[in-house]
């Protein structure tokens, strides 16, 4: 049983009231879909709340796709708070700060991780990177679109929150994986992220991954709650990509600086991750159904 996100008490229905009022005003055109990377399969992993497991999912997804023969570029888009380098146990010589300062080109900062995954590393602890001006972010997006053409798949690990950096990098993915746990705050913030992506970036195809859940049924319940609210108040239907259970193998892998599909391939988390990847491969791009 997931105690969370009750109608009438949380952000969704409150926004729903505002939306109901807004719907009496003259209809406005929905925003045009922000331009995603379209030369490679581009998957943005995002959330509203931090600490839900985006970086772990991104790193393990990248390794799993690479093992299946895909050439994978992994972008650390948590610009001011790098973490993928630690998750993958690599030591970048330069990072995105050097690119933004014009000292390095994007391809010059790439670090190779396990299974040949290419990482574009972010910078640890840089406020100016966390709050990148629009024109610099646009330049970075343009460079990424160009680099993406060299890969089968690009995975974008965004920061948390609904700020311009996070939303901008999330919308760069042609597919968006929205990560949430069963916690009320995580669910509410996931809804907030779905709303901003839909209303600001014209995104209507979003897939949910429930992470750190107790069992498959709990994962499905998390999805149903989030999807119910999104359908009611945003008129978009979220897809369910699956869940990864809470598993002690994950924090152990984090401590070792190795993705769990490498350090604990038979763990519950790794097996669940493989199921998610199978679904990602079999089901292709989400359709973005309107409720
Ligand atoms: N499936 C899981 N089971 C147990 N712990 C997890 C799981 N996924 C993530 N974690 C823990 O949550 C922490 C935060 O994960 P992280 O991927 O860094 O979150 P985010 O990128 O969303 O901020 C990790 O350090 C890890 O210990
Ligand atoms: Mg992260």
Tab-separated table of C-alpha atoms and ligand atoms in Angstrom:
chain	number	residue	atom	x	y	z
A	1	UNK	CA	0.000	0.000	0.000
A	2	UNK	CA	1.458	3.355	-1.008
A	3	UNK	CA	0.214	6.228	1.196
A	4	UNK	CA	0.616	9.244	-0.989
A	5	UNK	CA	-0.707	11.812	-3.332
A	6	UNK	CA	-4.358	11.963	-2.277
A	7	UNK	CA	-6.785	13.967	-4.333
A	8	UNK	CA	-7.611	17.268	-2.641
A	9	UNK	CA	-4.400	17.450	-0.614
A	10	UNK	CA	-1.516	17.504	-3.020
A	11	UNK	CA	-0.275	19.600	-5.843
A	12	UNK	CA	-2.049	17.741	-8.676
A	13	UNK	CA	-5.639	18.545	-7.773
A	14	UNK	CA	-4.744	22.097	-6.728
A	15	UNK	CA	-3.232	22.607	-10.138
A	16	UNK	CA	-6.290	20.905	-11.520
A	17	UNK	CA	-8.467	23.652	-10.038
A	18	UNK	CA	-6.309	26.269	-11.659
A	19	UNK	CA	-6.450	24.360	-14.903
A	20	UNK	CA	-10.226	24.119	-14.710
A	21	UNK	CA	-10.407	27.897	-14.341
A	22	UNK	CA	-7.885	28.360	-17.117
A	23	UNK	CA	-9.968	26.163	-19.403
A	24	UNK	CA	-12.761	28.771	-19.284
A	25	UNK	CA	-10.382	31.323	-20.806
A	26	UNK	CA	-9.774	31.383	-24.590
A	27	UNK	CA	-7.834	28.267	-25.640
A	28	UNK	CA	-4.079	28.750	-25.982
A	29	UNK	CA	-1.943	26.770	-28.398
A	30	UNK	CA	0.010	23.988	-26.691
A	31	UNK	CA	3.762	24.642	-26.688
A	32	UNK	CA	5.696	23.179	-29.593
A	33	UNK	CA	7.776	20.116	-28.628
A	34	UNK	CA	11.297	21.310	-27.710
A	35	UNK	CA	13.748	19.960	-30.261
A	36	UNK	CA	15.132	16.602	-29.182
A	37	UNK	CA	18.250	14.809	-30.422
A	38	UNK	CA	16.994	13.029	-33.524
A	39	UNK	CA	20.094	11.436	-35.026
A	40	UNK	CA	20.402	8.735	-32.361
A	41	UNK	CA	18.009	7.102	-29.926
A	42	UNK	CA	18.068	9.679	-27.146
A	43	UNK	CA	16.803	8.783	-23.695
A	44	UNK	CA	16.592	11.371	-20.917
A	45	UNK	CA	16.432	10.042	-17.365
A	46	UNK	CA	14.804	12.629	-15.132
A	47	UNK	CA	12.797	13.201	-11.943
A	48	UNK	CA	11.341	15.964	-9.827
A	49	UNK	CA	13.024	14.994	-6.577
A	50	UNK	CA	16.726	14.264	-6.175
A	51	UNK	CA	18.130	11.008	-4.819
A	52	UNK	CA	15.506	8.791	-6.440
A	53	UNK	CA	18.072	6.839	-8.500
A	54	UNK	CA	18.445	8.618	-11.880
A	55	UNK	CA	22.226	8.396	-11.986
A	56	UNK	CA	22.273	4.737	-11.017
A	57	UNK	CA	19.609	3.919	-13.604
A	58	UNK	CA	21.422	5.934	-16.304
A	59	UNK	CA	24.788	4.273	-15.665
A	60	UNK	CA	23.359	0.754	-15.559
A	61	UNK	CA	21.092	1.341	-18.558
A	62	UNK	CA	24.120	2.546	-20.522
A	63	UNK	CA	26.185	-0.533	-19.613
A	64	UNK	CA	23.315	-2.892	-20.392
A	65	UNK	CA	22.644	-1.309	-23.799
A	66	UNK	CA	26.372	-1.379	-24.610
A	67	UNK	CA	26.487	-5.095	-23.758
A	68	UNK	CA	23.757	-5.581	-26.349
A	69	UNK	CA	26.000	-4.133	-29.017
A	70	UNK	CA	24.878	-0.498	-28.984
A	71	UNK	CA	27.375	2.348	-29.092
A	72	UNK	CA	26.337	4.491	-26.126
A	73	UNK	CA	27.067	8.092	-25.197
A	74	UNK	CA	26.211	8.937	-21.611
A	75	UNK	CA	25.829	12.605	-20.725
A	76	UNK	CA	26.108	13.836	-17.157
A	77	UNK	CA	23.594	16.687	-17.389
A	78	UNK	CA	23.587	17.344	-13.645
A	79	UNK	CA	25.973	20.069	-14.720
A	80	UNK	CA	27.143	21.516	-11.425
A	81	UNK	CA	27.016	18.313	-9.381
A	82	UNK	CA	28.745	15.601	-11.374
A	83	UNK	CA	28.189	12.030	-10.234
A	84	UNK	CA	28.335	9.662	-13.209
A	85	UNK	CA	32.151	9.602	-13.057
A	86	UNK	CA	31.933	8.195	-9.521
A	87	UNK	CA	29.120	5.800	-10.479
A	88	UNK	CA	31.267	4.424	-13.308
A	89	UNK	CA	34.607	4.600	-11.462
A	90	UNK	CA	36.333	6.772	-14.068
A	91	UNK	CA	38.579	9.819	-13.666
A	92	UNK	CA	37.903	12.551	-16.224
A	93	UNK	CA	40.805	14.824	-17.142
A	94	UNK	CA	38.448	17.612	-18.231
A	95	UNK	CA	34.729	18.222	-17.949
A	96	UNK	CA	31.918	20.344	-19.371
A	97	UNK	CA	33.313	23.448	-17.689
A	98	UNK	CA	36.228	23.355	-20.151
A	99	UNK	CA	33.712	23.080	-23.033
A	100	UNK	CA	31.611	25.990	-21.798
A	101	UNK	CA	34.779	28.084	-21.364
A	102	UNK	CA	35.774	27.250	-24.930
A	103	UNK	CA	38.967	25.449	-23.843
A	104	UNK	CA	37.944	21.992	-25.116
A	105	UNK	CA	35.566	20.561	-27.712
A	106	UNK	CA	32.897	18.154	-26.498
A	107	UNK	CA	34.527	15.053	-28.013
A	108	UNK	CA	37.841	15.953	-26.332
A	109	UNK	CA	36.459	15.492	-22.804
A	110	UNK	CA	34.902	12.050	-23.388
A	111	UNK	CA	36.053	9.327	-20.989
A	112	UNK	CA	35.656	5.640	-21.787
A	113	UNK	CA	33.935	3.545	-19.106
A	114	UNK	CA	33.104	-0.171	-18.800
A	115	UNK	CA	31.750	-1.936	-21.915
A	116	UNK	CA	33.016	0.939	-24.078
A	117	UNK	CA	30.398	3.411	-22.838
A	118	UNK	CA	31.475	6.983	-23.588
A	119	UNK	CA	30.882	9.469	-20.789
A	120	UNK	CA	30.620	13.246	-21.157
A	121	UNK	CA	31.455	14.277	-17.574
A	122	UNK	CA	29.950	17.236	-15.702
A	123	UNK	CA	31.759	19.349	-13.112
A	124	UNK	CA	31.652	18.639	-9.400
A	125	UNK	CA	30.451	21.577	-7.290
A	126	UNK	CA	30.150	24.490	-9.754
A	127	UNK	CA	27.316	26.966	-9.161
A	128	UNK	CA	27.891	28.748	-12.483
A	129	UNK	CA	27.460	25.436	-14.339
A	130	UNK	CA	24.350	24.515	-12.346
A	131	UNK	CA	22.785	27.782	-13.448
A	132	UNK	CA	23.934	28.001	-17.060
A	133	UNK	CA	22.609	30.982	-19.059
A	134	UNK	CA	20.195	30.079	-21.891
A	135	UNK	CA	22.590	30.900	-24.739
A	136	UNK	CA	25.381	28.734	-23.278
A	137	UNK	CA	22.948	25.877	-22.700
A	138	UNK	CA	21.738	26.181	-26.296
A	139	UNK	CA	25.329	26.049	-27.574
A	140	UNK	CA	25.922	22.924	-25.521
A	141	UNK	CA	22.719	21.347	-26.877
A	142	UNK	CA	23.816	22.109	-30.443
A	143	UNK	CA	27.232	20.506	-29.852
A	144	UNK	CA	25.544	17.465	-28.310
A	145	UNK	CA	23.167	17.061	-31.249
A	146	UNK	CA	26.224	16.980	-33.522
A	147	UNK	CA	28.121	14.491	-31.341
A	148	UNK	CA	25.030	12.279	-30.939
A	149	UNK	CA	25.104	11.405	-34.643
A	150	UNK	CA	28.156	9.199	-33.948
A	151	UNK	CA	26.256	6.909	-31.551
A	152	UNK	CA	23.354	4.453	-31.603
A	153	UNK	CA	22.048	5.727	-28.309
A	154	UNK	CA	22.487	8.789	-26.097
A	155	UNK	CA	21.485	8.647	-22.435
A	156	UNK	CA	21.042	11.957	-20.628
A	157	UNK	CA	21.208	11.843	-16.835
A	158	UNK	CA	19.561	15.094	-15.722
A	159	UNK	CA	19.685	16.861	-12.381
A	160	UNK	CA	16.611	17.073	-10.191
A	161	UNK	CA	14.122	19.930	-9.856
A	162	UNK	CA	12.091	21.813	-12.417
A	163	UNK	CA	14.660	24.473	-13.311
A	164	UNK	CA	15.662	25.447	-16.844
A	165	UNK	CA	18.784	23.250	-16.937
A	166	UNK	CA	16.980	20.086	-15.924
A	167	UNK	CA	13.927	20.652	-18.096
A	168	UNK	CA	16.081	21.765	-21.055
A	169	UNK	CA	18.269	18.657	-20.923
A	170	UNK	CA	15.298	16.352	-20.296
A	171	UNK	CA	13.555	17.714	-23.401
A	172	UNK	CA	16.696	16.953	-25.395
A	173	UNK	CA	15.739	13.285	-25.122
A	174	UNK	CA	13.279	12.022	-27.704
A	175	UNK	CA	12.282	9.541	-24.987
A	176	UNK	CA	11.792	10.623	-21.406
A	177	UNK	CA	12.073	8.243	-18.469
A	178	UNK	CA	10.582	9.778	-15.342
A	179	UNK	CA	11.967	8.154	-12.194
A	180	UNK	CA	10.101	8.132	-8.900
A	181	UNK	CA	10.087	6.182	-5.683
A	182	UNK	CA	6.939	5.388	-3.697
A	183	UNK	CA	7.494	8.341	-1.330
A	184	UNK	CA	4.807	11.041	-1.448
A	185	UNK	CA	7.352	13.816	-2.048
A	186	UNK	CA	8.944	11.905	-4.892
A	187	UNK	CA	5.558	11.228	-6.525
A	188	UNK	CA	4.400	14.793	-6.147
A	189	UNK	CA	7.653	16.125	-7.605
A	190	UNK	CA	7.456	13.608	-10.467
A	191	UNK	CA	4.013	14.986	-11.287
A	192	UNK	CA	5.424	18.528	-11.158
A	193	UNK	CA	8.161	17.518	-13.595
A	194	UNK	CA	5.660	15.859	-15.970
A	195	UNK	CA	3.580	19.016	-15.850
A	196	UNK	CA	6.489	21.341	-16.633
A	197	UNK	CA	7.726	19.075	-19.430
A	198	UNK	CA	4.238	18.976	-20.937
A	199	UNK	CA	3.352	22.632	-20.542
A	200	UNK	CA	6.728	24.250	-21.164
A	201	UNK	CA	8.435	21.850	-23.550
A	202	UNK	CA	5.443	20.314	-25.334
A	203	UNK	CA	6.333	16.800	-24.161
A	204	UNK	CA	3.462	14.311	-24.111
A	205	UNK	CA	5.304	10.973	-24.206
A	206	UNK	CA	6.693	10.085	-20.792
A	207	UNK	CA	7.606	6.679	-19.404
A	208	UNK	CA	7.705	5.982	-15.697
A	209	UNK	CA	10.245	3.871	-13.813
A	210	UNK	CA	9.455	3.162	-10.178
A	211	UNK	CA	12.730	2.767	-8.282
A	212	UNK	CA	13.577	1.494	-4.799
A	213	UNK	CA	10.157	-0.162	-4.460
A	214	UNK	CA	9.396	-3.132	-2.209
A	215	UNK	CA	7.993	-5.400	-4.935
A	216	UNK	CA	6.544	-5.388	-8.453
A	217	UNK	CA	3.016	-4.718	-7.223
A	218	UNK	CA	4.242	-1.637	-5.339
A	219	UNK	CA	5.965	-0.423	-8.524
A	220	UNK	CA	2.765	-0.773	-10.500
A	221	UNK	CA	0.830	1.048	-7.790
A	222	UNK	CA	3.297	3.954	-7.917
A	223	UNK	CA	2.798	4.166	-11.677
A	224	UNK	CA	-0.991	3.967	-11.449
A	225	UNK	CA	-1.140	6.821	-8.947
A	226	UNK	CA	1.106	9.075	-10.988
A	227	UNK	CA	-0.516	8.186	-14.272
A	228	UNK	CA	-4.027	8.689	-12.863
A	229	UNK	CA	-3.195	12.230	-11.767
A	230	UNK	CA	-1.375	13.047	-15.031
A	231	UNK	CA	-4.304	11.774	-17.054
A	232	UNK	CA	-6.798	13.761	-15.020
A	233	UNK	CA	-4.977	17.063	-14.773
A	234	UNK	CA	-2.630	17.099	-17.771
A	235	UNK	CA	-4.643	14.942	-20.180
A	236	UNK	CA	-1.603	12.840	-21.006
A	237	UNK	CA	-1.230	9.138	-20.428
A	238	UNK	CA	2.096	8.047	-18.979
A	239	UNK	CA	3.623	4.712	-20.052
A	240	UNK	CA	4.960	2.241	-17.515
A	241	UNK	CA	8.449	0.964	-18.202
A	242	UNK	CA	8.757	-1.087	-15.022
A	243	UNK	CA	10.407	-0.990	-11.635
A	244	UNK	CA	13.677	-1.677	-9.866
A	245	UNK	CA	13.344	-2.887	-6.268
A	246	UNK	CA	15.239	-1.527	-3.320
A	247	UNK	CA	18.350	-3.725	-3.200
A	248	UNK	CA	21.397	-3.527	-0.910
A	249	UNK	CA	23.518	-4.414	-3.967
A	250	UNK	CA	22.937	-0.854	-5.246
A	251	UNK	CA	24.470	1.149	-2.356
A	252	UNK	CA	27.260	-1.470	-2.254
A	253	UNK	CA	27.940	-0.868	-5.949
A	254	UNK	CA	27.868	2.910	-5.365
A	255	UNK	CA	30.523	2.555	-2.667
A	256	UNK	CA	32.683	0.465	-4.991
A	257	UNK	CA	32.222	2.917	-7.875
A	258	UNK	CA	30.912	0.159	-10.132
A	259	UNK	CA	27.499	-0.119	-11.805
A	260	UNK	CA	25.442	-2.867	-10.159
A	261	UNK	CA	24.945	-4.745	-13.436
A	262	UNK	CA	28.750	-5.174	-13.351
A	263	UNK	CA	29.389	-5.751	-9.629
A	264	UNK	CA	26.228	-7.779	-8.907
A	265	UNK	CA	24.819	-9.067	-12.207
A	266	UNK	CA	22.524	-11.584	-10.498
A	267	UNK	CA	21.118	-9.199	-7.901
A	268	UNK	CA	17.402	-8.324	-7.799
A	269	UNK	CA	18.191	-4.803	-9.052
A	270	UNK	CA	20.246	-6.084	-12.021
A	271	UNK	CA	17.585	-8.581	-13.065
A	272	UNK	CA	14.893	-5.906	-12.864
A	273	UNK	CA	17.075	-3.485	-14.826
A	274	UNK	CA	17.496	-6.090	-17.582
A	275	UNK	CA	13.706	-6.463	-17.774
A	276	UNK	CA	13.400	-2.674	-18.123
A	277	UNK	CA	16.016	-2.670	-20.903
A	278	UNK	CA	14.245	-5.538	-22.711
A	279	UNK	CA	11.065	-3.510	-22.645
A	280	UNK	CA	12.886	-0.389	-23.802
A	281	UNK	CA	14.277	-2.298	-26.765
A	282	UNK	CA	11.114	-4.218	-27.654
A	283	UNK	CA	8.634	-1.399	-27.254
A	284	UNK	CA	10.654	1.291	-29.045
A	285	UNK	CA	9.613	4.908	-28.674
A	286	UNK	CA	6.624	5.803	-26.504
A	287	UNK	CA	3.588	7.051	-28.417
A	288	UNK	CA	2.379	9.857	-26.132
A	289	UNK	CA	-1.265	8.908	-25.843
A	290	UNK	CA	-3.731	11.638	-24.911
A	291	UNK	CA	-6.317	10.644	-22.277
B	1	LIG	N1	17.218	0.325	-6.497
B	1	LIG	C1	17.905	0.843	-5.465
B	1	LIG	N2	18.042	0.158	-4.305
B	1	LIG	C2	18.715	0.661	-3.244
B	1	LIG	N3	19.282	1.871	-3.242
B	1	LIG	C3	19.198	2.612	-4.367
B	1	LIG	C4	18.512	2.151	-5.535
B	1	LIG	N4	18.613	3.109	-6.497
B	1	LIG	C5	19.327	4.114	-5.947
B	1	LIG	N5	19.673	3.824	-4.675
B	1	LIG	C6	20.421	4.663	-3.734
B	1	LIG	O1	20.003	5.998	-3.874
B	1	LIG	C7	21.126	6.855	-3.933
B	1	LIG	C8	20.819	7.977	-4.899
B	1	LIG	O2	20.810	7.463	-6.211
B	1	LIG	P1	21.205	8.371	-7.441
B	1	LIG	O3	21.153	7.517	-8.656
B	1	LIG	O4	22.461	9.109	-7.185
B	1	LIG	O5	19.959	9.393	-7.409
B	1	LIG	P2	19.707	10.706	-8.288
B	1	LIG	O6	20.629	10.670	-9.468
B	1	LIG	O7	18.267	10.612	-8.676
B	1	LIG	O8	19.965	11.872	-7.379
B	1	LIG	C9	22.307	5.996	-4.391
B	1	LIG	O9	23.479	6.416	-3.774
B	1	LIG	C10	21.928	4.600	-4.001
B	1	LIG	O10	22.576	4.238	-2.805
B	2	LIG	MG1	22.037	12.061	-10.145
